[in-house]
Amino acid sequence: MEPTKPIGHQTSAVPTGQPVDLSAYDPDETGGLTKADAREQLKTNLRRMAELQETLYAQGKHALLIVLQAMDAGVKDSTIRHVMDGFNPQGCHVYSFGVPTEEELAHDFLWRIHQHTPPRGYVSIFNRSHYEDVLVVRVNKLVPEKVWRARYEHINNFERLLADSGVTILKFYLHISKEEQRERFQDRIDRADKQWKFNPGDLKTRARWKDYMRAFEDAIANCNKPWAPWYVVPANRKWYRNLVVSTAIVEAMEQLKMSYPPAPKGIEEMKID
Ligand code: AMP
Ligand code: MG
């Protein structure tokens, strides 16, 4: 099977049931938009996200789970800061998944994840996620191949369970080029206010770039379902990345056709004195 070659504007989810070739996705893509246009559209999206989140909370029927994955300097954090501006912090929780603790490792790989999936009415944002267990774990051979391979099916079953329980799942791979990563790392080294962000350990991950791309391609292809789609987001331009992510969120939330719960009976006659 030939991987699909995406053309032009890349806001749509990756087609399901097909291999993924990340080299076919241009990280510099801007959808033919100018920065100013994209900023305007982002503002509109953020306003709409705020309205939709209020309905999500009021109705208490649906939940939203946003998964962010990227290579280092793919700037998941800045995506969270910009795009999540649209959400009321009271209804939205951000979780970052780092190296598992001893306790976490003593459980199945989804144990630590499941505790942070959003209840109805809420949004959870995952900065890294259960996908690390088929990415870094695979590339660094932290478990035998048989173990990480079986995880695709575990992930699909887990995400199906969430979807069946009212969770809308959106997964974003923020796609930067290796050259863009080089520039961002160098910037972290050169600028006193950014040096704290530089982790020399990230260079080891950079050295395995190709292996990571293969791991991402397989993770995306194997765990890409209509109820839990992956988006490959061109992320060399932050302003375009923010627009793509926010557009996908708005579109998915619109599709839920949410409404406010019914008003208390007889509210029309009520008068406050
Ligand atoms: P950071 O996002 O910069 O705080 O780094 C978190 C680190 O935790 C990254 O190097 C991830 O690859 C690593 N990490 C996250 N999840 C796992 C996991 N399940 N197994 C091993 N390492 C992980
Ligand atoms: Mg890091």
PDB file of C-alpha atoms and ligand atoms in Angstrom:
ATOM      1  CA  MET A   1       0.000   0.000   0.000  1.00  0.00           C
ATOM      2  CA  GLU A   2       1.308   3.458  -0.933  1.00  0.00           C
ATOM      3  CA  PRO A   3       1.136   6.062   1.836  1.00  0.00           C
ATOM      4  CA  THR A   4      -1.206   8.938   0.986  1.00  0.00           C
ATOM      5  CA  LYS A   5       0.535  12.079  -0.194  1.00  0.00           C
ATOM      6  CA  PRO A   6      -1.128  14.996   1.511  1.00  0.00           C
ATOM      7  CA  ILE A   7      -1.510  18.139  -0.572  1.00  0.00           C
ATOM      8  CA  GLY A   8      -2.004  21.742   0.480  1.00  0.00           C
ATOM      9  CA  HIS A   9      -3.844  22.674   3.642  1.00  0.00           C
ATOM     10  CA  GLN A  10      -3.211  20.000   6.238  1.00  0.00           C
ATOM     11  CA  THR A  11      -5.812  20.531   8.917  1.00  0.00           C
ATOM     12  CA  SER A  12      -7.574  17.268   8.265  1.00  0.00           C
ATOM     13  CA  ALA A  13      -6.927  14.097  10.229  1.00  0.00           C
ATOM     14  CA  VAL A  14      -4.546  11.501   8.841  1.00  0.00           C
ATOM     15  CA  PRO A  15      -6.485   8.982   6.681  1.00  0.00           C
ATOM     16  CA  THR A  16      -7.124   5.792   8.647  1.00  0.00           C
ATOM     17  CA  GLY A  17      -6.121   2.266   7.677  1.00  0.00           C
ATOM     18  CA  GLN A  18      -3.036   3.324   5.742  1.00  0.00           C
ATOM     19  CA  PRO A  19       0.696   3.524   6.354  1.00  0.00           C
ATOM     20  CA  VAL A  20       2.009   6.970   7.242  1.00  0.00           C
ATOM     21  CA  ASP A  21       5.008   8.599   5.585  1.00  0.00           C
ATOM     22  CA  LEU A  22       5.995  11.644   7.612  1.00  0.00           C
ATOM     23  CA  SER A  23       8.443  12.794   4.954  1.00  0.00           C
ATOM     24  CA  ALA A  24       5.379  13.481   2.797  1.00  0.00           C
ATOM     25  CA  TYR A  25       4.207  16.108   5.293  1.00  0.00           C
ATOM     26  CA  ASP A  26       5.922  19.466   4.923  1.00  0.00           C
ATOM     27  CA  PRO A  27       6.719  20.970   8.358  1.00  0.00           C
ATOM     28  CA  ASP A  28       6.975  24.409   6.675  1.00  0.00           C
ATOM     29  CA  GLU A  29       3.420  24.258   5.355  1.00  0.00           C
ATOM     30  CA  THR A  30       1.407  27.419   5.985  1.00  0.00           C
ATOM     31  CA  GLY A  31      -1.754  26.586   4.050  1.00  0.00           C
ATOM     32  CA  GLY A  32      -1.145  29.646   1.861  1.00  0.00           C
ATOM     33  CA  LEU A  33      -1.991  31.929   4.787  1.00  0.00           C
ATOM     34  CA  THR A  34      -0.152  34.966   6.045  1.00  0.00           C
ATOM     35  CA  LYS A  35       0.774  35.261   9.694  1.00  0.00           C
ATOM     36  CA  ALA A  36      -1.739  38.086  10.111  1.00  0.00           C
ATOM     37  CA  ASP A  37      -4.603  36.038   8.596  1.00  0.00           C
ATOM     38  CA  ALA A  38      -3.731  33.068  10.769  1.00  0.00           C
ATOM     39  CA  ARG A  39      -3.672  35.234  13.907  1.00  0.00           C
ATOM     40  CA  GLU A  40      -7.150  36.582  13.117  1.00  0.00           C
ATOM     41  CA  GLN A  41      -8.527  33.095  12.549  1.00  0.00           C
ATOM     42  CA  LEU A  42      -6.867  31.884  15.728  1.00  0.00           C
ATOM     43  CA  LYS A  43      -8.633  34.613  17.719  1.00  0.00           C
ATOM     44  CA  THR A  44     -11.985  33.537  16.281  1.00  0.00           C
ATOM     45  CA  ASN A  45     -11.208  29.897  17.120  1.00  0.00           C
ATOM     46  CA  LEU A  46     -10.230  30.738  20.694  1.00  0.00           C
ATOM     47  CA  ARG A  47     -13.489  32.633  21.248  1.00  0.00           C
ATOM     48  CA  ARG A  48     -15.459  29.718  19.842  1.00  0.00           C
ATOM     49  CA  MET A  49     -13.539  27.233  22.002  1.00  0.00           C
ATOM     50  CA  ALA A  50     -14.521  29.201  25.098  1.00  0.00           C
ATOM     51  CA  GLU A  51     -18.207  29.033  24.147  1.00  0.00           C
ATOM     52  CA  LEU A  52     -18.042  25.353  23.284  1.00  0.00           C
ATOM     53  CA  GLN A  53     -16.242  24.509  26.509  1.00  0.00           C
ATOM     54  CA  GLU A  54     -18.921  26.283  28.512  1.00  0.00           C
ATOM     55  CA  THR A  55     -21.587  24.166  26.830  1.00  0.00           C
ATOM     56  CA  LEU A  56     -19.486  21.033  27.384  1.00  0.00           C
ATOM     57  CA  TYR A  57     -19.355  21.860  31.094  1.00  0.00           C
ATOM     58  CA  ALA A  58     -22.998  22.872  31.408  1.00  0.00           C
ATOM     59  CA  GLN A  59     -24.265  19.818  29.570  1.00  0.00           C
ATOM     60  CA  GLY A  60     -21.923  17.392  31.348  1.00  0.00           C
ATOM     61  CA  LYS A  61     -22.350  14.765  28.668  1.00  0.00           C
ATOM     62  CA  HIS A  62     -19.075  14.863  26.769  1.00  0.00           C
ATOM     63  CA  ALA A  63     -15.402  15.179  27.638  1.00  0.00           C
ATOM     64  CA  LEU A  64     -12.433  16.184  25.507  1.00  0.00           C
ATOM     65  CA  LEU A  65      -8.973  14.651  25.551  1.00  0.00           C
ATOM     66  CA  ILE A  66      -6.197  16.382  23.637  1.00  0.00           C
ATOM     67  CA  VAL A  67      -2.937  14.464  23.211  1.00  0.00           C
ATOM     68  CA  LEU A  68       0.225  16.328  22.181  1.00  0.00           C
ATOM     69  CA  GLN A  69       3.322  14.510  20.987  1.00  0.00           C
ATOM     70  CA  ALA A  70       6.431  15.885  19.313  1.00  0.00           C
ATOM     71  CA  MET A  71      10.184  15.644  19.098  1.00  0.00           C
ATOM     72  CA  ASP A  72      12.033  17.848  21.616  1.00  0.00           C
ATOM     73  CA  ALA A  73      11.645  21.542  20.787  1.00  0.00           C
ATOM     74  CA  GLY A  74       8.454  20.645  18.956  1.00  0.00           C
ATOM     75  CA  VAL A  75       7.135  23.031  21.581  1.00  0.00           C
ATOM     76  CA  LYS A  76       4.223  21.194  23.061  1.00  0.00           C
ATOM     77  CA  ASP A  77       4.378  23.639  25.965  1.00  0.00           C
ATOM     78  CA  SER A  78       3.981  26.715  23.810  1.00  0.00           C
ATOM     79  CA  THR A  79       1.111  25.047  21.930  1.00  0.00           C
ATOM     80  CA  ILE A  80      -0.599  24.461  25.242  1.00  0.00           C
ATOM     81  CA  ARG A  81      -0.044  28.083  26.264  1.00  0.00           C
ATOM     82  CA  HIS A  82      -1.336  29.602  23.016  1.00  0.00           C
ATOM     83  CA  VAL A  83      -4.132  27.296  22.006  1.00  0.00           C
ATOM     84  CA  MET A  84      -5.428  26.571  25.455  1.00  0.00           C
ATOM     85  CA  ASP A  85      -5.946  30.276  26.034  1.00  0.00           C
ATOM     86  CA  GLY A  86      -9.358  29.492  24.611  1.00  0.00           C
ATOM     87  CA  PHE A  87     -10.345  27.349  27.591  1.00  0.00           C
ATOM     88  CA  ASN A  88     -11.455  28.340  31.071  1.00  0.00           C
ATOM     89  CA  PRO A  89      -8.694  26.943  33.320  1.00  0.00           C
ATOM     90  CA  GLN A  90     -11.311  25.691  35.797  1.00  0.00           C
ATOM     91  CA  GLY A  91     -12.574  23.113  33.320  1.00  0.00           C
ATOM     92  CA  CYS A  92      -9.276  22.177  31.747  1.00  0.00           C
ATOM     93  CA  HIS A  93      -6.386  20.180  33.201  1.00  0.00           C
ATOM     94  CA  VAL A  94      -2.925  19.758  31.752  1.00  0.00           C
ATOM     95  CA  TYR A  95      -0.866  16.666  32.560  1.00  0.00           C
ATOM     96  CA  SER A  96       2.757  16.093  31.619  1.00  0.00           C
ATOM     97  CA  PHE A  97       4.024  12.556  31.480  1.00  0.00           C
ATOM     98  CA  GLY A  98       7.741  12.149  32.121  1.00  0.00           C
ATOM     99  CA  VAL A  99       9.911   9.153  32.865  1.00  0.00           C
ATOM    100  CA  PRO A 100       7.679   6.733  34.806  1.00  0.00           C
ATOM    101  CA  THR A 101       8.276   6.369  38.533  1.00  0.00           C
ATOM    102  CA  GLU A 102       9.017   3.013  40.096  1.00  0.00           C
ATOM    103  CA  GLU A 103       5.412   2.749  41.214  1.00  0.00           C
ATOM    104  CA  GLU A 104       4.139   3.542  37.715  1.00  0.00           C
ATOM    105  CA  LEU A 105       6.486   0.980  36.170  1.00  0.00           C
ATOM    106  CA  ALA A 106       5.150  -1.667  38.527  1.00  0.00           C
ATOM    107  CA  HIS A 107       1.716  -1.236  36.893  1.00  0.00           C
ATOM    108  CA  ASP A 108       0.505  -1.682  33.333  1.00  0.00           C
ATOM    109  CA  PHE A 109       1.559   1.239  31.098  1.00  0.00           C
ATOM    110  CA  LEU A 110      -1.944   2.722  30.966  1.00  0.00           C
ATOM    111  CA  TRP A 111      -2.429   2.879  34.735  1.00  0.00           C
ATOM    112  CA  ARG A 112      -0.887   6.314  35.200  1.00  0.00           C
ATOM    113  CA  ILE A 113      -2.663   7.609  32.113  1.00  0.00           C
ATOM    114  CA  HIS A 114      -6.167   6.454  32.942  1.00  0.00           C
ATOM    115  CA  GLN A 115      -6.227   8.423  36.195  1.00  0.00           C
ATOM    116  CA  HIS A 116      -6.015  11.662  34.237  1.00  0.00           C
ATOM    117  CA  THR A 117      -8.554  11.102  31.483  1.00  0.00           C
ATOM    118  CA  PRO A 118     -11.252  13.778  31.637  1.00  0.00           C
ATOM    119  CA  PRO A 119     -14.580  13.213  33.363  1.00  0.00           C
ATOM    120  CA  ARG A 120     -17.704  14.363  31.500  1.00  0.00           C
ATOM    121  CA  GLY A 121     -17.831  18.133  31.250  1.00  0.00           C
ATOM    122  CA  TYR A 122     -14.043  18.561  31.316  1.00  0.00           C
ATOM    123  CA  VAL A 123     -11.036  18.881  29.043  1.00  0.00           C
ATOM    124  CA  SER A 124      -7.687  17.140  29.641  1.00  0.00           C
ATOM    125  CA  ILE A 125      -4.552  18.017  27.755  1.00  0.00           C
ATOM    126  CA  PHE A 126      -1.739  15.478  27.701  1.00  0.00           C
ATOM    127  CA  ASN A 127       1.787  16.796  27.246  1.00  0.00           C
ATOM    128  CA  ARG A 128       3.254  13.435  26.147  1.00  0.00           C
ATOM    129  CA  SER A 129       1.102  10.444  26.840  1.00  0.00           C
ATOM    130  CA  HIS A 130       0.723   6.666  26.613  1.00  0.00           C
ATOM    131  CA  TYR A 131       2.304   7.015  23.160  1.00  0.00           C
ATOM    132  CA  GLU A 132       5.719   7.384  24.819  1.00  0.00           C
ATOM    133  CA  ASP A 133       5.360   3.673  25.524  1.00  0.00           C
ATOM    134  CA  VAL A 134       5.623   2.930  21.803  1.00  0.00           C
ATOM    135  CA  LEU A 135       8.053   5.802  21.013  1.00  0.00           C
ATOM    136  CA  VAL A 136      10.932   6.373  23.445  1.00  0.00           C
ATOM    137  CA  VAL A 137      10.383   2.901  24.880  1.00  0.00           C
ATOM    138  CA  ARG A 138      10.723   1.352  21.427  1.00  0.00           C
ATOM    139  CA  VAL A 139      13.656   3.452  20.236  1.00  0.00           C
ATOM    140  CA  ASN A 140      15.623   2.942  23.464  1.00  0.00           C
ATOM    141  CA  LYS A 141      14.659  -0.736  23.655  1.00  0.00           C
ATOM    142  CA  LEU A 142      13.337  -0.346  27.193  1.00  0.00           C
ATOM    143  CA  VAL A 143      11.149  -3.436  26.731  1.00  0.00           C
ATOM    144  CA  PRO A 144      11.298  -6.319  24.200  1.00  0.00           C
ATOM    145  CA  GLU A 145       9.670  -5.712  20.803  1.00  0.00           C
ATOM    146  CA  LYS A 146       6.917  -8.203  21.566  1.00  0.00           C
ATOM    147  CA  VAL A 147       5.866  -6.054  24.510  1.00  0.00           C
ATOM    148  CA  TRP A 148       5.739  -2.674  22.763  1.00  0.00           C
ATOM    149  CA  ARG A 149       4.136  -4.151  19.644  1.00  0.00           C
ATOM    150  CA  ALA A 150       1.245  -5.507  21.684  1.00  0.00           C
ATOM    151  CA  ARG A 151       0.668  -2.004  23.003  1.00  0.00           C
ATOM    152  CA  TYR A 152      -0.868  -0.691  19.774  1.00  0.00           C
ATOM    153  CA  GLU A 153      -3.830  -2.951  20.358  1.00  0.00           C
ATOM    154  CA  HIS A 154      -3.944  -2.081  24.043  1.00  0.00           C
ATOM    155  CA  ILE A 155      -3.979   1.609  23.117  1.00  0.00           C
ATOM    156  CA  ASN A 156      -6.741   1.105  20.557  1.00  0.00           C
ATOM    157  CA  ASN A 157      -8.871  -0.769  23.071  1.00  0.00           C
ATOM    158  CA  PHE A 158      -8.223   1.849  25.742  1.00  0.00           C
ATOM    159  CA  GLU A 159      -9.113   4.738  23.458  1.00  0.00           C
ATOM    160  CA  ARG A 160     -12.216   2.891  22.297  1.00  0.00           C
ATOM    161  CA  LEU A 161     -13.299   2.516  25.904  1.00  0.00           C
ATOM    162  CA  LEU A 162     -12.827   6.233  26.459  1.00  0.00           C
ATOM    163  CA  ALA A 163     -14.701   7.125  23.280  1.00  0.00           C
ATOM    164  CA  ASP A 164     -17.571   4.815  24.247  1.00  0.00           C
ATOM    165  CA  SER A 165     -17.686   6.625  27.581  1.00  0.00           C
ATOM    166  CA  GLY A 166     -18.202  10.057  26.031  1.00  0.00           C
ATOM    167  CA  VAL A 167     -14.595  11.203  25.515  1.00  0.00           C
ATOM    168  CA  THR A 168     -13.743  12.919  22.254  1.00  0.00           C
ATOM    169  CA  ILE A 169     -10.083  12.184  21.567  1.00  0.00           C
ATOM    170  CA  LEU A 170      -7.829  14.335  19.385  1.00  0.00           C
ATOM    171  CA  LYS A 171      -4.175  13.468  18.934  1.00  0.00           C
ATOM    172  CA  PHE A 172      -1.647  15.894  17.506  1.00  0.00           C
ATOM    173  CA  TYR A 173       1.833  15.133  16.293  1.00  0.00           C
ATOM    174  CA  LEU A 174       3.578  18.521  16.076  1.00  0.00           C
ATOM    175  CA  HIS A 175       5.817  18.027  13.083  1.00  0.00           C
ATOM    176  CA  ILE A 176       9.061  20.018  13.034  1.00  0.00           C
ATOM    177  CA  SER A 177      12.008  19.404  10.727  1.00  0.00           C
ATOM    178  CA  LYS A 178      15.372  18.292  12.006  1.00  0.00           C
ATOM    179  CA  GLU A 179      16.824  21.609  10.810  1.00  0.00           C
ATOM    180  CA  GLU A 180      14.190  23.557  12.754  1.00  0.00           C
ATOM    181  CA  GLN A 181      15.064  21.554  15.860  1.00  0.00           C
ATOM    182  CA  ARG A 182      18.739  22.415  15.336  1.00  0.00           C
ATOM    183  CA  GLU A 183      17.898  26.123  15.210  1.00  0.00           C
ATOM    184  CA  ARG A 184      15.710  25.934  18.300  1.00  0.00           C
ATOM    185  CA  PHE A 185      18.325  23.989  20.276  1.00  0.00           C
ATOM    186  CA  GLN A 186      21.015  26.473  19.210  1.00  0.00           C
ATOM    187  CA  ASP A 187      18.768  29.323  20.300  1.00  0.00           C
ATOM    188  CA  ARG A 188      18.417  27.674  23.713  1.00  0.00           C
ATOM    189  CA  ILE A 189      22.195  27.519  23.980  1.00  0.00           C
ATOM    190  CA  ASP A 190      22.782  31.094  22.780  1.00  0.00           C
ATOM    191  CA  ARG A 191      20.137  32.921  24.799  1.00  0.00           C
ATOM    192  CA  ALA A 192      20.644  33.349  28.531  1.00  0.00           C
ATOM    193  CA  ASP A 193      16.878  33.386  29.126  1.00  0.00           C
ATOM    194  CA  LYS A 194      16.449  30.062  27.312  1.00  0.00           C
ATOM    195  CA  GLN A 195      19.429  28.069  28.564  1.00  0.00           C
ATOM    196  CA  TRP A 196      17.330  26.538  31.339  1.00  0.00           C
ATOM    197  CA  LYS A 197      15.323  24.789  28.635  1.00  0.00           C
ATOM    198  CA  PHE A 198      18.319  23.075  27.120  1.00  0.00           C
ATOM    199  CA  ASN A 199      18.705  19.485  28.163  1.00  0.00           C
ATOM    200  CA  PRO A 200      21.920  17.923  26.810  1.00  0.00           C
ATOM    201  CA  GLY A 201      20.135  14.565  26.997  1.00  0.00           C
ATOM    202  CA  ASP A 202      17.860  15.760  24.163  1.00  0.00           C
ATOM    203  CA  LEU A 203      20.860  15.458  21.812  1.00  0.00           C
ATOM    204  CA  LYS A 204      20.758  11.679  22.232  1.00  0.00           C
ATOM    205  CA  THR A 205      17.151  11.695  21.114  1.00  0.00           C
ATOM    206  CA  ARG A 206      18.065  13.961  18.190  1.00  0.00           C
ATOM    207  CA  ALA A 207      20.748  11.494  17.113  1.00  0.00           C
ATOM    208  CA  ARG A 208      18.022   8.859  16.753  1.00  0.00           C
ATOM    209  CA  TRP A 209      15.811  11.114  14.601  1.00  0.00           C
ATOM    210  CA  LYS A 210      15.140   8.505  11.897  1.00  0.00           C
ATOM    211  CA  ASP A 211      14.237   5.840  14.441  1.00  0.00           C
ATOM    212  CA  TYR A 212      11.827   8.248  16.074  1.00  0.00           C
ATOM    213  CA  MET A 213      10.218   9.099  12.754  1.00  0.00           C
ATOM    214  CA  ARG A 214       9.635   5.385  12.120  1.00  0.00           C
ATOM    215  CA  ALA A 215       8.212   4.958  15.600  1.00  0.00           C
ATOM    216  CA  PHE A 216       5.889   7.940  15.100  1.00  0.00           C
ATOM    217  CA  GLU A 217       4.786   6.668  11.698  1.00  0.00           C
ATOM    218  CA  ASP A 218       3.901   3.252  13.107  1.00  0.00           C
ATOM    219  CA  ALA A 219       2.182   4.690  16.182  1.00  0.00           C
ATOM    220  CA  ILE A 220       0.098   7.044  14.046  1.00  0.00           C
ATOM    221  CA  ALA A 221      -0.777   4.389  11.455  1.00  0.00           C
ATOM    222  CA  ASN A 222      -1.608   1.659  13.981  1.00  0.00           C
ATOM    223  CA  CYS A 223      -3.590   3.813  16.396  1.00  0.00           C
ATOM    224  CA  ASN A 224      -5.481   6.101  14.043  1.00  0.00           C
ATOM    225  CA  LYS A 225      -9.214   5.518  14.366  1.00  0.00           C
ATOM    226  CA  PRO A 226     -12.256   7.571  13.448  1.00  0.00           C
ATOM    227  CA  TRP A 227     -13.033   7.902  17.181  1.00  0.00           C
ATOM    228  CA  ALA A 228      -9.421   8.792  18.043  1.00  0.00           C
ATOM    229  CA  PRO A 229      -7.839  10.464  15.021  1.00  0.00           C
ATOM    230  CA  TRP A 230      -4.252  11.623  14.621  1.00  0.00           C
ATOM    231  CA  TYR A 231      -3.378  14.974  13.098  1.00  0.00           C
ATOM    232  CA  VAL A 232       0.049  15.665  11.662  1.00  0.00           C
ATOM    233  CA  VAL A 233       0.487  19.369  12.340  1.00  0.00           C
ATOM    234  CA  PRO A 234       3.043  21.346  10.318  1.00  0.00           C
ATOM    235  CA  ALA A 235       4.848  23.003  13.224  1.00  0.00           C
ATOM    236  CA  ASN A 236       7.892  24.886  11.950  1.00  0.00           C
ATOM    237  CA  ARG A 237       5.737  28.051  12.003  1.00  0.00           C
ATOM    238  CA  LYS A 238       4.210  28.433  15.405  1.00  0.00           C
ATOM    239  CA  TRP A 239       1.380  30.643  14.174  1.00  0.00           C
ATOM    240  CA  TYR A 240       0.266  28.052  11.653  1.00  0.00           C
ATOM    241  CA  ARG A 241       0.602  25.234  14.169  1.00  0.00           C
ATOM    242  CA  ASN A 242      -1.655  27.128  16.615  1.00  0.00           C
ATOM    243  CA  LEU A 243      -4.225  27.654  13.909  1.00  0.00           C
ATOM    244  CA  VAL A 244      -4.284  24.000  12.811  1.00  0.00           C
ATOM    245  CA  VAL A 245      -4.638  22.672  16.353  1.00  0.00           C
ATOM    246  CA  SER A 246      -7.337  25.152  17.330  1.00  0.00           C
ATOM    247  CA  THR A 247      -9.275  24.533  14.104  1.00  0.00           C
ATOM    248  CA  ALA A 248      -9.302  20.781  14.691  1.00  0.00           C
ATOM    249  CA  ILE A 249     -10.529  21.316  18.251  1.00  0.00           C
ATOM    250  CA  VAL A 250     -13.323  23.652  17.180  1.00  0.00           C
ATOM    251  CA  GLU A 251     -14.426  21.313  14.391  1.00  0.00           C
ATOM    252  CA  ALA A 252     -14.514  18.272  16.678  1.00  0.00           C
ATOM    253  CA  MET A 253     -16.427  20.119  19.384  1.00  0.00           C
ATOM    254  CA  GLU A 254     -18.931  21.533  16.884  1.00  0.00           C
ATOM    255  CA  GLN A 255     -19.660  17.998  15.723  1.00  0.00           C
ATOM    256  CA  LEU A 256     -20.879  17.069  19.189  1.00  0.00           C
ATOM    257  CA  LYS A 257     -23.910  19.311  18.603  1.00  0.00           C
ATOM    258  CA  MET A 258     -23.993  20.194  22.269  1.00  0.00           C
ATOM    259  CA  SER A 259     -26.694  22.233  23.912  1.00  0.00           C
ATOM    260  CA  TYR A 260     -27.318  23.739  27.336  1.00  0.00           C
ATOM    261  CA  PRO A 261     -29.336  21.572  29.703  1.00  0.00           C
ATOM    262  CA  PRO A 262     -33.016  22.521  30.082  1.00  0.00           C
ATOM    263  CA  ALA A 263     -33.748  25.481  32.357  1.00  0.00           C
ATOM    264  CA  PRO A 264     -35.437  24.858  35.731  1.00  0.00           C
ATOM    265  CA  LYS A 265     -39.199  24.381  35.297  1.00  0.00           C
ATOM    266  CA  GLY A 266     -41.268  27.555  35.510  1.00  0.00           C
ATOM    267  CA  ILE A 267     -38.225  29.868  35.239  1.00  0.00           C
ATOM    268  CA  GLU A 268     -40.200  32.321  33.090  1.00  0.00           C
ATOM    269  CA  GLU A 269     -42.466  33.189  36.013  1.00  0.00           C
ATOM    270  CA  MET A 270     -39.700  33.548  38.564  1.00  0.00           C
ATOM    271  CA  LYS A 271     -38.959  37.048  39.879  1.00  0.00           C
ATOM    272  CA  ILE A 272     -36.150  37.980  42.226  1.00  0.00           C
ATOM    273  CA  ASP A 273     -37.071  40.675  44.738  1.00  0.00           C
TER     274      ASP A 273
HETATM  275  P1  AMP B   1      10.153  16.550  29.266  1.00  0.00           P
HETATM  276  O1  AMP B   1       8.906  16.474  28.458  1.00  0.00           O
HETATM  277  O2  AMP B   1      11.210  17.413  28.655  1.00  0.00           O
HETATM  278  O3  AMP B   1       9.882  16.873  30.718  1.00  0.00           O
HETATM  279  O4  AMP B   1      10.809  15.090  29.269  1.00  0.00           O
HETATM  280  C1  AMP B   1      10.129  13.998  29.716  1.00  0.00           C
HETATM  281  C2  AMP B   1      10.952  12.776  29.388  1.00  0.00           C
HETATM  282  O5  AMP B   1      10.236  11.643  29.855  1.00  0.00           O
HETATM  283  C3  AMP B   1      11.178  12.584  27.906  1.00  0.00           C
HETATM  284  O6  AMP B   1      12.528  12.301  27.664  1.00  0.00           O
HETATM  285  C4  AMP B   1      10.313  11.363  27.591  1.00  0.00           C
HETATM  286  O7  AMP B   1      10.821  10.597  26.539  1.00  0.00           O
HETATM  287  C5  AMP B   1      10.345  10.613  28.901  1.00  0.00           C
HETATM  288  N1  AMP B   1       9.216   9.699  29.027  1.00  0.00           N
HETATM  289  C6  AMP B   1       7.901   9.978  29.011  1.00  0.00           C
HETATM  290  N2  AMP B   1       7.154   8.863  29.108  1.00  0.00           N
HETATM  291  C7  AMP B   1       8.020   7.828  29.184  1.00  0.00           C
HETATM  292  C8  AMP B   1       7.877   6.426  29.274  1.00  0.00           C
HETATM  293  N3  AMP B   1       6.681   5.848  29.327  1.00  0.00           N
HETATM  294  N4  AMP B   1       9.000   5.665  29.345  1.00  0.00           N
HETATM  295  C9  AMP B   1      10.210   6.248  29.296  1.00  0.00           C
HETATM  296  N5  AMP B   1      10.426   7.563  29.205  1.00  0.00           N
HETATM  297  C10 AMP B   1       9.355   8.353  29.138  1.00  0.00           C
HETATM  298 MG    MG B   2      12.444  18.091  27.139  1.00  0.00          MG
END
